[in-house]
mmCIF file of C-alpha atoms in Angstrom:
data_model
loop_
_atom_site.group_PDB
_atom_site.id
_atom_site.type_symbol
_atom_site.label_atom_id
_atom_site.label_comp_id
_atom_site.label_asym_id
_atom_site.label_seq_id
_atom_site.Cartn_x
_atom_site.Cartn_y
_atom_site.Cartn_z
ATOM 1 C CA MET A 1 0.001 -0.022 0.077
ATOM 2 C CA GLU A 2 1.419 3.127 -1.065
ATOM 3 C CA VAL A 3 1.467 6.115 1.355
ATOM 4 C CA SER A 4 1.338 9.557 0.484
ATOM 5 C CA ALA A 5 4.168 11.554 1.927
ATOM 6 C CA ASN A 6 1.806 14.586 2.274
ATOM 7 C CA PRO A 7 -1.667 13.723 2.884
ATOM 8 C CA VAL A 8 -4.662 15.662 4.558
ATOM 9 C CA CYS A 9 -5.872 15.386 7.838
ATOM 10 C CA ARG A 10 -9.721 14.912 7.061
ATOM 11 C CA ALA A 11 -10.847 16.618 10.569
ATOM 12 C CA ARG A 12 -9.437 19.781 9.521
ATOM 13 C CA GLY A 13 -8.730 19.435 6.071
ATOM 14 C CA ILE A 14 -4.863 20.664 6.934
ATOM 15 C CA PRO A 15 -1.585 18.812 5.582
ATOM 16 C CA CYS A 16 -0.325 16.306 8.090
ATOM 17 C CA LEU A 17 3.652 16.601 8.446
ATOM 18 C CA GLY A 18 4.802 12.975 8.448
ATOM 19 C CA LEU A 19 4.233 9.707 6.691
ATOM 20 C CA GLY A 20 0.501 9.451 7.204
ATOM 21 C CA LEU A 21 0.367 10.363 10.975
ATOM 22 C CA THR A 22 -2.241 12.752 11.890
ATOM 23 C CA PRO A 23 -0.244 15.659 13.945
ATOM 24 C CA GLN A 24 -0.834 17.000 17.604
ATOM 25 C CA TRP A 25 -2.941 19.963 16.582
ATOM 26 C CA ARG A 26 -1.020 22.375 19.151
ATOM 27 C CA PRO A 27 -2.461 25.781 18.219
ATOM 28 C CA VAL A 28 -5.994 24.715 19.182
ATOM 29 C CA SER A 29 -5.054 25.106 22.970
ATOM 30 C CA GLY A 30 -3.657 28.788 21.999
ATOM 31 C CA ILE A 31 -6.927 29.464 20.217
ATOM 32 C CA VAL A 32 -8.769 28.491 23.309
ATOM 33 C CA ALA A 33 -7.318 30.054 25.750
ATOM 34 C CA THR A 34 -7.619 33.240 23.689
ATOM 35 C CA MET A 35 -11.081 32.628 23.894
ATOM 36 C CA GLU A 36 -11.438 32.276 27.155
ATOM 37 C CA ASN A 37 -9.049 35.356 28.149
ATOM 38 C CA ALA A 38 -11.407 37.459 25.779
ATOM 39 C CA LEU A 39 -14.410 35.995 27.414
ATOM 40 C CA ALA A 40 -12.984 36.913 31.136
ATOM 41 C CA THR A 41 -12.420 40.402 29.523
ATOM 42 C CA GLU A 42 -15.992 40.342 29.071
ATOM 43 C CA ILE A 43 -17.589 39.046 32.139
ATOM 44 C CA ALA A 44 -14.651 41.866 33.813
ATOM 45 C CA ASN A 45 -15.889 44.810 32.139
ATOM 46 C CA SER A 46 -19.556 44.271 32.602
ATOM 47 C CA ALA A 47 -19.286 43.189 36.106
ATOM 48 C CA ALA A 48 -16.958 46.678 36.617
ATOM 49 C CA ARG A 49 -20.571 48.641 35.207
ATOM 50 C CA LEU A 50 -22.410 46.887 37.692
ATOM 51 C CA VAL A 51 -19.404 47.576 40.769
ATOM 52 C CA VAL A 52 -19.477 51.175 39.569
ATOM 53 C CA GLU A 53 -23.383 51.998 38.777
ATOM 54 C CA GLU A 54 -25.291 49.380 41.411
ATOM 55 C CA GLY A 55 -22.765 49.535 44.152
ATOM 56 C CA LEU A 56 -22.178 45.259 44.111
ATOM 57 C CA ASP A 57 -19.570 43.705 45.544
ATOM 58 C CA TRP A 58 -16.835 42.027 43.014
ATOM 59 C CA GLY A 59 -18.292 38.756 43.704
ATOM 60 C CA PRO A 60 -21.905 39.141 43.123
ATOM 61 C CA ALA A 61 -20.754 41.480 40.225
ATOM 62 C CA LYS A 62 -19.236 38.793 38.307
ATOM 63 C CA ARG A 63 -21.867 36.027 38.977
ATOM 64 C CA ARG A 64 -24.566 38.691 37.685
ATOM 65 C CA ALA A 65 -22.205 39.581 34.940
ATOM 66 C CA VAL A 66 -22.609 36.307 33.793
ATOM 67 C CA LYS A 67 -26.061 35.698 33.926
ATOM 68 C CA VAL A 68 -26.377 39.407 32.024
ATOM 69 C CA LEU A 69 -23.964 38.037 29.522
ATOM 70 C CA GLY A 70 -26.041 34.418 28.841
ATOM 71 C CA LEU A 71 -23.031 32.709 29.615
ATOM 72 C CA PRO A 72 -23.103 29.432 31.383
ATOM 73 C CA ALA A 73 -23.214 29.234 35.163
ATOM 74 C CA ARG A 74 -20.102 27.310 35.357
ATOM 75 C CA THR A 75 -18.198 29.763 33.377
ATOM 76 C CA PRO A 76 -14.527 30.468 34.564
ATOM 77 C CA LEU A 77 -14.722 33.940 36.241
ATOM 78 C CA PRO A 78 -12.302 37.001 35.543
ATOM 79 C CA ASP A 79 -10.039 37.131 39.187
ATOM 80 C CA ASN A 80 -10.307 40.073 41.335
ATOM 81 C CA GLU A 81 -7.483 41.954 39.833
ATOM 82 C CA GLN A 82 -8.652 41.870 36.345
ATOM 83 C CA VAL A 83 -12.209 43.234 37.705
ATOM 84 C CA GLU A 84 -10.401 45.960 39.336
ATOM 85 C CA ASP A 85 -8.348 47.129 36.164
ATOM 86 C CA ALA A 86 -11.765 46.944 34.410
ATOM 87 C CA VAL A 87 -13.665 49.304 37.721
ATOM 88 C CA ARG A 88 -10.665 51.592 37.103
ATOM 89 C CA ALA A 89 -11.171 51.977 33.584
ATOM 90 C CA TYR A 90 -14.923 52.055 33.619
ATOM 91 C CA ILE A 91 -14.288 55.407 36.509
ATOM 92 C CA GLU A 92 -11.537 57.201 34.252
ATOM 93 C CA LEU A 93 -13.931 56.704 31.416
ATOM 94 C CA PHE A 94 -17.476 57.567 32.545
ATOM 95 C CA CYS A 95 -16.866 59.380 36.550
ATOM 96 C CA ALA A 96 -13.845 61.112 36.232
ATOM 97 C CA ASP A 97 -15.075 64.465 37.300
ATOM 98 C CA THR A 98 -17.367 63.324 39.994
ATOM 99 C CA GLN A 99 -15.382 59.802 41.676
ATOM 100 C CA PRO A 100 -12.741 61.995 43.457
ATOM 101 C CA ARG A 101 -14.894 64.282 45.359
ATOM 102 C CA GLU A 102 -17.152 60.839 46.047
ATOM 103 C CA LEU A 103 -13.826 58.901 47.294
ATOM 104 C CA ARG A 104 -12.697 61.923 49.546
ATOM 105 C CA ALA A 105 -16.189 62.091 51.051
ATOM 106 C CA LEU A 106 -16.158 58.213 51.867
ATOM 107 C CA ARG A 107 -12.411 58.649 53.095
ATOM 108 C CA GLU A 108 -13.467 61.479 55.571
ATOM 109 C CA LEU A 109 -16.460 59.474 56.857
ATOM 110 C CA ALA A 110 -14.282 56.539 56.982
ATOM 111 C CA LEU A 111 -11.814 58.316 59.092
ATOM 112 C CA LEU A 112 -14.275 59.382 61.198
ATOM 113 C CA TRP A 113 -15.343 56.061 62.636
ATOM 114 C CA MET A 114 -11.799 54.854 62.939
ATOM 115 C CA GLU A 115 -11.492 57.896 64.854
ATOM 116 C CA ARG A 116 -14.311 56.817 67.010
ATOM 117 C CA MET A 117 -12.761 53.494 67.501
ATOM 118 C CA GLN A 118 -9.534 53.964 67.751
ATOM 119 C CA ALA A 119 -9.071 51.794 70.924
ATOM 120 C CA PHE A 120 -9.953 48.799 68.772
ATOM 121 C CA ARG A 121 -6.482 49.405 66.054
ATOM 122 C CA PRO A 122 -8.697 50.127 63.076
ATOM 123 C CA TYR A 123 -7.475 49.418 59.199
ATOM 124 C CA LEU A 124 -9.786 50.807 56.086
ATOM 125 C CA GLY A 125 -9.636 48.053 53.430
ATOM 126 C CA GLY A 126 -11.908 47.563 50.286
ATOM 127 C CA ALA A 127 -12.548 50.061 47.702
ATOM 128 C CA VAL A 128 -12.391 52.950 49.392
ATOM 129 C CA TRP A 129 -8.998 52.457 50.644
ATOM 130 C CA HIS A 130 -7.938 51.233 47.133
ATOM 131 C CA GLY A 131 -9.765 54.200 45.498
ATOM 132 C CA THR A 132 -11.915 52.623 43.508
ATOM 133 C CA ALA A 133 -15.198 53.693 45.496
ATOM 134 C CA THR A 134 -17.946 55.923 44.332
ATOM 135 C CA ARG A 135 -21.080 57.208 46.341
ATOM 136 C CA LEU A 136 -22.740 53.752 46.168
ATOM 137 C CA SER A 137 -19.883 52.192 48.015
ATOM 138 C CA ASP A 138 -19.558 50.770 51.630
ATOM 139 C CA ILE A 139 -16.694 51.292 54.012
ATOM 140 C CA PHE A 140 -15.131 48.225 55.145
ATOM 141 C CA ILE A 141 -12.753 48.612 58.495
ATOM 142 C CA ALA A 142 -11.182 46.000 60.265
ATOM 143 C CA LEU A 143 -10.822 46.094 64.138
ATOM 144 C CA PHE A 144 -7.995 43.996 65.635
ATOM 145 C CA CYS A 145 -9.566 43.615 69.713
ATOM 146 C CA ASP A 146 -8.057 42.105 72.372
ATOM 147 C CA ASP A 147 -11.827 41.046 73.354
ATOM 148 C CA PRO A 148 -13.773 40.297 70.671
ATOM 149 C CA LYS A 149 -17.017 41.575 72.216
ATOM 150 C CA SER A 150 -15.485 44.900 72.789
ATOM 151 C CA ALA A 151 -15.758 46.809 70.123
ATOM 152 C CA GLU A 152 -19.532 45.544 70.213
ATOM 153 C CA ILE A 153 -19.778 46.925 73.820
ATOM 154 C CA ALA A 154 -18.382 50.106 72.467
ATOM 155 C CA LEU A 155 -21.406 50.760 70.045
ATOM 156 C CA ILE A 156 -23.839 49.628 72.625
ATOM 157 C CA ASP A 157 -22.589 52.203 75.280
ATOM 158 C CA HIS A 158 -22.634 54.954 72.611
ATOM 159 C CA ARG A 159 -26.236 53.910 71.583
ATOM 160 C CA VAL A 160 -25.127 53.268 67.969
ATOM 161 C CA ASN A 161 -27.605 50.952 66.059
ATOM 162 C CA TYR A 162 -26.063 48.480 64.401
ATOM 163 C CA GLU A 163 -26.582 44.621 62.724
ATOM 164 C CA PRO A 164 -24.388 41.910 63.917
ATOM 165 C CA GLY A 165 -23.717 39.229 61.315
ATOM 166 C CA SER A 166 -20.612 37.908 59.420
ATOM 167 C CA THR A 167 -18.987 38.086 56.563
ATOM 168 C CA LYS A 168 -15.639 36.410 54.405
ATOM 169 C CA GLY A 169 -12.353 37.613 56.255
ATOM 170 C CA MET A 170 -9.520 38.433 54.901
ATOM 171 C CA ARG A 171 -8.137 34.713 54.488
ATOM 172 C CA GLY A 172 -11.438 33.489 53.256
ATOM 173 C CA GLU A 173 -12.564 32.703 56.655
ATOM 174 C CA GLN A 174 -16.123 34.038 58.376
ATOM 175 C CA VAL A 175 -15.444 36.776 60.812
ATOM 176 C CA GLU A 176 -17.951 38.911 63.014
ATOM 177 C CA VAL A 177 -18.868 42.052 61.428
ATOM 178 C CA LEU A 178 -20.898 44.978 62.845
ATOM 179 C CA SER A 179 -23.098 46.929 60.000
ATOM 180 C CA LEU A 180 -24.414 50.547 60.614
ATOM 181 C CA SER A 181 -25.114 53.174 58.835
ATOM 182 C CA SER A 182 -23.721 56.668 58.885
ATOM 183 C CA HIS A 183 -24.827 59.854 56.994
ATOM 184 C CA SER A 184 -22.254 61.911 54.715
ATOM 185 C CA ARG A 185 -22.997 65.730 54.671
ATOM 186 C CA GLU A 186 -20.677 65.723 51.678
ATOM 187 C CA LEU A 187 -22.784 63.181 49.512
ATOM 188 C CA ASN A 188 -25.659 63.805 51.675
ATOM 189 C CA GLU A 189 -26.440 60.159 51.742
ATOM 190 C CA GLU A 190 -26.580 57.069 54.178
ATOM 191 C CA ILE A 191 -23.546 55.178 53.768
ATOM 192 C CA GLY A 192 -23.090 51.455 55.070
ATOM 193 C CA VAL A 193 -20.049 51.279 57.725
ATOM 194 C CA HIS A 194 -18.603 47.233 57.821
ATOM 195 C CA LEU A 195 -16.721 46.654 61.391
ATOM 196 C CA LEU A 196 -14.972 43.683 60.782
ATOM 197 C CA ILE A 197 -13.590 42.071 64.108
ATOM 198 C CA TYR A 198 -10.619 40.107 64.407
ATOM 199 C CA ASP A 199 -8.367 38.939 67.212
ATOM 200 C CA LEU A 200 -5.030 41.287 67.926
ATOM 201 C CA ASP A 201 -2.802 38.591 66.616
ATOM 202 C CA ASP A 202 -4.240 38.721 62.839
ATOM 203 C CA LEU A 203 -2.933 41.859 62.808
ATOM 204 C CA ARG A 204 0.320 40.205 62.127
ATOM 205 C CA GLY A 205 -0.722 39.024 58.593
ATOM 206 C CA ALA A 206 -2.985 42.083 57.906
ATOM 207 C CA LEU A 207 -0.198 44.432 56.311
ATOM 208 C CA ARG A 208 0.741 41.525 54.046
ATOM 209 C CA PRO A 209 1.417 42.952 50.139
ATOM 210 C CA ASP A 210 -1.563 41.873 48.278
ATOM 211 C CA GLY A 211 -0.488 39.941 44.642
ATOM 212 C CA ARG A 212 0.459 43.716 43.415
ATOM 213 C CA GLY A 213 2.836 44.242 46.210
ATOM 214 C CA ARG A 214 0.639 46.850 47.637
ATOM 215 C CA THR A 215 -0.804 47.199 51.274
ATOM 216 C CA PRO A 216 -4.253 45.781 51.444
ATOM 217 C CA ARG A 217 -5.383 48.228 54.374
ATOM 218 C CA GLY A 218 -4.363 51.590 55.870
ATOM 219 C CA ASP A 219 -4.301 52.835 59.925
ATOM 220 C CA ILE A 220 -6.161 56.062 60.787
ATOM 221 C CA ASP A 221 -2.503 57.987 59.637
ATOM 222 C CA ALA A 222 -2.061 56.412 56.098
ATOM 223 C CA VAL A 223 -5.849 57.272 55.511
ATOM 224 C CA ARG A 224 -4.639 61.159 56.668
ATOM 225 C CA ARG A 225 -2.126 60.700 54.407
ATOM 226 C CA LEU A 226 -4.359 59.800 51.420
ATOM 227 C CA LEU A 227 -7.027 62.904 52.278
ATOM 228 C CA GLN A 228 -3.887 65.428 51.932
ATOM 229 C CA GLN A 229 -2.824 64.035 48.606
ATOM 230 C CA SER A 230 -6.382 64.363 47.529
ATOM 231 C CA SER A 231 -7.090 67.949 48.404
ATOM 232 C CA GLY A 232 -4.056 69.034 46.257
ATOM 233 C CA TYR A 233 -5.844 67.108 43.450
ATOM 234 C CA LEU A 234 -9.175 68.341 43.957
ATOM 235 C CA GLN A 235 -8.458 72.079 43.830
ATOM 236 C CA ARG A 236 -6.622 71.429 40.364
ATOM 237 C CA GLN A 237 -9.690 69.579 38.940
ATOM 238 C CA GLN A 238 -11.600 72.637 40.157
ATOM 239 C CA GLY A 239 -9.475 75.127 38.501
ATOM 240 C CA GLN A 240 -10.358 73.554 35.444
ATOM 241 C CA GLY A 241 -13.509 74.198 35.679
ATOM 242 C CA HIS A 242 -15.667 71.610 33.928
ATOM 243 C CA GLN A 243 -17.733 68.621 35.454
ATOM 244 C CA HIS A 244 -19.746 65.752 33.861
ATOM 245 C CA PRO A 245 -21.860 63.476 35.942
ATOM 246 C CA CYS A 246 -21.009 59.872 36.391
ATOM 247 C CA ALA A 247 -22.844 57.982 33.858
#
């Protein structure tokens, strides 16, 4: 039987390089990976819109984006860093003139509560710390307590209305959270403030850099520095004399 020196693969109509042997089609995996990356980008962009416009947390926003795009429930989700990049791009495109003022107002409110809870070693985290927050964002403050009930007792003593609950902590574990509503005069809105309760020993690992080498949360002095830095930026922006609503 004569074997063609350059047969054609019937599955793809592509010449096979060899004596009648079907080659491994290596480029297919690259194509699939490219498609998956493009899909992850699309999910991240859709999630970013939900984060900015509806104030969703990143996890729920990613899952909602999958539904909005009509994708299967088991579609691989983009990581949080990819969503963060998409959020920053969305803010820069649609909210560049309004978001810095909203972020500053949230940081000022966060600082107020950090000062009130100073005895419990408060650290600001989340979007308000990282700079991606808008007026729809909540404030997340980690407290590192000698006694896990001491922060709650302090709220009771000061007659602060709050709701106890639990949420995912910095290592993925469930931690106690005390949630309350606080009015922002600058935004003229009620803002959710969540106090996450940790043991004092947890503070040692709380400041380890994240995947991008950033400090994941900051103390009172760090938040004050952020506010000082933003003052100059807002003054320069006001001098430009233009403002557009966040779409």
